[in-house]
mmCIF file of C-alpha atoms in Angstrom:
data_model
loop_
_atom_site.group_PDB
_atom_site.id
_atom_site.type_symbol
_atom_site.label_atom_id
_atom_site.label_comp_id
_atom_site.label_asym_id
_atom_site.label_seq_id
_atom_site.Cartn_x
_atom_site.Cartn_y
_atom_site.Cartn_z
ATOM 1 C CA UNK B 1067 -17.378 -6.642 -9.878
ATOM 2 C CA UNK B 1068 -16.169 -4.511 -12.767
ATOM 3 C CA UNK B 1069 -15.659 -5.614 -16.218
ATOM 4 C CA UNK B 1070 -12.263 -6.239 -17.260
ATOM 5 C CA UNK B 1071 -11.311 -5.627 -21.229
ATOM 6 C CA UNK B 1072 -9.351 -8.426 -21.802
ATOM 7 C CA UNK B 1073 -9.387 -11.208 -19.719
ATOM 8 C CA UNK B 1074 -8.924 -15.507 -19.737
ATOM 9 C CA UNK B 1075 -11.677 -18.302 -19.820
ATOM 10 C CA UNK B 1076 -11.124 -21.725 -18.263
ATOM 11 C CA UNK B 1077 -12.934 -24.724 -19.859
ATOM 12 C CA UNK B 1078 -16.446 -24.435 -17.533
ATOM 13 C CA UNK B 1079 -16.988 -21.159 -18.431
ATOM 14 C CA UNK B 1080 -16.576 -21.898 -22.204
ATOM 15 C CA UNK B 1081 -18.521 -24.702 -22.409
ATOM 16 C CA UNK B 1082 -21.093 -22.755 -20.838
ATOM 17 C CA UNK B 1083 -20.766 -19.683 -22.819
ATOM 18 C CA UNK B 1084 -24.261 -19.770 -24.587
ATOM 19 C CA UNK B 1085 -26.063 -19.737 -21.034
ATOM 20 C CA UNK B 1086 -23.891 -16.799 -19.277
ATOM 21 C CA UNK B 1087 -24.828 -13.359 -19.104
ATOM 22 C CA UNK B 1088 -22.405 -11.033 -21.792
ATOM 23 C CA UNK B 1089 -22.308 -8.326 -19.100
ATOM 24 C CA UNK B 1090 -20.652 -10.813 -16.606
ATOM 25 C CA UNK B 1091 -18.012 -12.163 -18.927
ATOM 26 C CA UNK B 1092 -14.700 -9.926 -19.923
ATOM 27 C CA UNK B 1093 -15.205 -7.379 -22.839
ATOM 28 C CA UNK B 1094 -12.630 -9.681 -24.722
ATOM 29 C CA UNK B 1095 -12.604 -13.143 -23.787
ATOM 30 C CA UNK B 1096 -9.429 -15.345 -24.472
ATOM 31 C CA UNK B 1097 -8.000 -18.954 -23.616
ATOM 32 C CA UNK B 1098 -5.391 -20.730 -23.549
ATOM 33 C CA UNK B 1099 -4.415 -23.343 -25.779
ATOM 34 C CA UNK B 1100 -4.667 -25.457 -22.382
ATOM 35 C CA UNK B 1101 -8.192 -25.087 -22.869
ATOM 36 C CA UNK B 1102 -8.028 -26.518 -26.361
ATOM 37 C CA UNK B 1103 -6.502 -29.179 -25.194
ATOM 38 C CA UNK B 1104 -8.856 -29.606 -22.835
ATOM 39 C CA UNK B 1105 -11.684 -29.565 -25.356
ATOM 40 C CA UNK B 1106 -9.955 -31.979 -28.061
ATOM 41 C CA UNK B 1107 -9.510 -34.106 -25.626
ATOM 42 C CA UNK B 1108 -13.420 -34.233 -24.572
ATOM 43 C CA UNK B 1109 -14.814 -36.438 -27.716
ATOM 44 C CA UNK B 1110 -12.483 -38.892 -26.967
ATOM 45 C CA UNK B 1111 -13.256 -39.767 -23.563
ATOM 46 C CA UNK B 1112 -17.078 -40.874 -24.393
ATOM 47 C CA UNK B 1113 -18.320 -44.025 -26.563
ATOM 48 C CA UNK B 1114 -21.868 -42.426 -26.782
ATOM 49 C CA UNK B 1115 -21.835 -40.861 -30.387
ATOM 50 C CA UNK B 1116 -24.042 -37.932 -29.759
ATOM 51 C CA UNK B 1117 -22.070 -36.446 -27.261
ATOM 52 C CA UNK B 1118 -19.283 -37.508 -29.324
ATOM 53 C CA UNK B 1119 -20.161 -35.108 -31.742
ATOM 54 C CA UNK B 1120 -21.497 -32.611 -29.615
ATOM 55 C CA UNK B 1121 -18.125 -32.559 -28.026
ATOM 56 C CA UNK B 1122 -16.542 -32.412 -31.488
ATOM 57 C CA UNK B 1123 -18.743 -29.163 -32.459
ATOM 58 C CA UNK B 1124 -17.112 -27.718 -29.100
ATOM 59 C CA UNK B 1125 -13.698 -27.871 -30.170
ATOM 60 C CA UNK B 1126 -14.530 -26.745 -33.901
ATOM 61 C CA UNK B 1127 -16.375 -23.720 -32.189
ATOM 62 C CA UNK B 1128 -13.615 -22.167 -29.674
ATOM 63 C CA UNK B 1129 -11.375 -22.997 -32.522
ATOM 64 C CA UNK B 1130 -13.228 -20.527 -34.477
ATOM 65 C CA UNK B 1131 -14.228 -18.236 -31.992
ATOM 66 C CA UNK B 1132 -10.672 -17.365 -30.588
ATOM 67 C CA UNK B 1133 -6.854 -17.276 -31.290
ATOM 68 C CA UNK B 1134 -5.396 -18.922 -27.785
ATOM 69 C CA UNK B 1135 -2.807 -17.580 -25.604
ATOM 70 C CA UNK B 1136 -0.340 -19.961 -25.774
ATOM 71 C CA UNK B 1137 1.736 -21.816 -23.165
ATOM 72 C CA UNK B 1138 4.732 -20.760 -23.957
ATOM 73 C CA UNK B 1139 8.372 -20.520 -21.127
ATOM 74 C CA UNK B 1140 6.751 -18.334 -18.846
ATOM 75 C CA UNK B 1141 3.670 -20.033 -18.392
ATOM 76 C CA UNK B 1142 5.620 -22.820 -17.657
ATOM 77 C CA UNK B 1143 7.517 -21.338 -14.854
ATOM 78 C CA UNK B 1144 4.864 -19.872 -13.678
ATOM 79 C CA UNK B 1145 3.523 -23.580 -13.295
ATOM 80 C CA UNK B 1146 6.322 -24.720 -10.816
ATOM 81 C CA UNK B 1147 4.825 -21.670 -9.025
ATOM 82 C CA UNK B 1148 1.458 -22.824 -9.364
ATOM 83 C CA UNK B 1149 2.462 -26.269 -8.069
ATOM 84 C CA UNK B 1150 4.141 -25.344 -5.565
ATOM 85 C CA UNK B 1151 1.344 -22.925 -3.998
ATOM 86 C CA UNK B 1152 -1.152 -26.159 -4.477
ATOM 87 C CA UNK B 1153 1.348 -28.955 -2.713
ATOM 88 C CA UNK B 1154 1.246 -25.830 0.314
ATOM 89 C CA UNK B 1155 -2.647 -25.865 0.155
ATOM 90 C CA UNK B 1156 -2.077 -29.411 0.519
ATOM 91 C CA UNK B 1157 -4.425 -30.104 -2.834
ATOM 92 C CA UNK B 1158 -3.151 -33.093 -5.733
ATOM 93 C CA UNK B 1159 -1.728 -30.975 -8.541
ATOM 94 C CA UNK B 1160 -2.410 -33.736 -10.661
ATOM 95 C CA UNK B 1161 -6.221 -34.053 -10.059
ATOM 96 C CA UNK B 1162 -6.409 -30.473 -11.703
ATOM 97 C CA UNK B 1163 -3.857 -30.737 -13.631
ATOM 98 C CA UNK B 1164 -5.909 -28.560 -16.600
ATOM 99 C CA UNK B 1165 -6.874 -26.368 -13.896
ATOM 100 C CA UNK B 1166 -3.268 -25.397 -12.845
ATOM 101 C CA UNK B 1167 -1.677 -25.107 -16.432
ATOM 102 C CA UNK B 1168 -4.363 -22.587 -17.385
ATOM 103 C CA UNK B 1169 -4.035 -20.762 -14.245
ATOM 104 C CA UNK B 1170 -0.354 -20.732 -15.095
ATOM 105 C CA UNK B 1171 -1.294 -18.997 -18.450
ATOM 106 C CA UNK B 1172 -3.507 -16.451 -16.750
ATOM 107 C CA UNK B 1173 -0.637 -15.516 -13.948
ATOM 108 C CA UNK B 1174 2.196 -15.021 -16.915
ATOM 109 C CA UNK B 1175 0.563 -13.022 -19.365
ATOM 110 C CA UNK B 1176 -1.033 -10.672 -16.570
ATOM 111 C CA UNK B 1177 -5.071 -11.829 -17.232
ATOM 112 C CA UNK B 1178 -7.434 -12.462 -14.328
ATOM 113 C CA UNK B 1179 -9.038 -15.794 -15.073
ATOM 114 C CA UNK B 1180 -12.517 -15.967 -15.428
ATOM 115 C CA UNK B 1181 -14.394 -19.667 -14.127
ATOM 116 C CA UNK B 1182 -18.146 -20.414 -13.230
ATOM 117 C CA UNK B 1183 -15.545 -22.768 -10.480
ATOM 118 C CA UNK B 1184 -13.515 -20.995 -8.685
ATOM 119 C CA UNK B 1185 -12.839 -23.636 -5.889
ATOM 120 C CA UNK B 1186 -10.589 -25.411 -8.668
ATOM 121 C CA UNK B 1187 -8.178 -22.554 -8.289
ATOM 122 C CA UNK B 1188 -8.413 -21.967 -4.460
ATOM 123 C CA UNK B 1189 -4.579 -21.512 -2.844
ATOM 124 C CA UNK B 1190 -2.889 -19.809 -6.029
ATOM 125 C CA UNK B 1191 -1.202 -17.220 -5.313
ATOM 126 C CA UNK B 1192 -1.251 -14.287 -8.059
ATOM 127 C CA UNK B 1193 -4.143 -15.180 -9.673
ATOM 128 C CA UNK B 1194 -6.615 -13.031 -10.315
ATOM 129 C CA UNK B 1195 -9.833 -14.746 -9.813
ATOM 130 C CA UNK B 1196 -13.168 -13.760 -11.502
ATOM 131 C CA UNK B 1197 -15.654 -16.686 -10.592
ATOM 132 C CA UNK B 1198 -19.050 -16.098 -12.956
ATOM 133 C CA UNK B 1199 -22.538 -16.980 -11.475
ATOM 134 C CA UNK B 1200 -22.970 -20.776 -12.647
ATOM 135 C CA UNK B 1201 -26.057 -20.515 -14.836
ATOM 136 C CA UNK B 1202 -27.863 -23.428 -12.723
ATOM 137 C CA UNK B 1203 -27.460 -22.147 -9.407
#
C-alpha cells in the first residue's frame, strides 16, 4: 500500500490513533465533521463517569488536532449515492448511518478513507478504501 498525502479518518481509526503505526496512516490525516459528531456524541451515551470523561478528552483532542472537512451540498448528494449503493448491497443504511455520511465526505472531496473497519464500508461504490491493520489483531 502506498502512502497517500492527504487523506480522511473515520471514527475507529481516530480513536485508535495513539496505538497505529505513523507509517500506515496518510501523511496528512483529516475528518470530517461527521466524525465530530460522532465523538461529541460518545460521552453522552455512558453513565459511567470515567469513560465519561475519557470520552470528553476525545472530542477536546480531535478538536485540537484537526480542522474537519465539512459536510457541506456535495457530500450530501453524494449520500443519496451512498444510500443507494448500500440498499443494492442489501445492508440497513441506518445501522451505519455515521459510517455512510463520512464515506459521503470522503467520495465528494476526492480523499480515500482510511478505517481499521473496512467491512462498515463494503458495497460503496467510489470510495477509496484504505483499511489500517487493527492494532489488536
Amino acid at each position: 500500500m502506498s502512502r497517500h498525502d492527504v487523506a480522511l479518518l473515520d471514527t475507529s481509526t481516530v480513536l485508535l490513533l495513539p496505538r497505529l503505526q505513523a507509517d500506515a496512516l496518510p501523511a496528512r490525516p483529516r475528518i470530517s465533521t461527521i466524525t465530530l459528531a460522532e465523538l461529541a456524541a460518545g460521552p453522552l451515551s455512558t453513565e459511567d463517569i470515567a469513560e465519561r470523561s475519557a470520552r470528553s478528552a476525545e472530542v477536546q483532542q480531535a478538536e485540537a488536532d484537526f480542522d474537519p472537512v465539512p459536510f457541506d451540498a456535495a457530500a450530501a448528494r453524494a449520500f443519496g449515492l451512498v444510500s443507494g449503493d448500500l440498499r443494492r448491497a442489501g445492508r440497513k443504511r441506518a445501522a451505519r448511518a455515521f459510517d455512510a455520511l463520512i464515506a459521503a465526505t470522503a467520495i465528494a472531496n476526492g480523499l480515500p478513507l482510511y478505517t481499521c473497519n473496512p467491512g462498515d464500508f463494503e458495497g460503496i461504490d467510489g470510495l477509496a478504501l484504505v483499511p489500517v491493520a487493527h492494532p489488536g489483531a
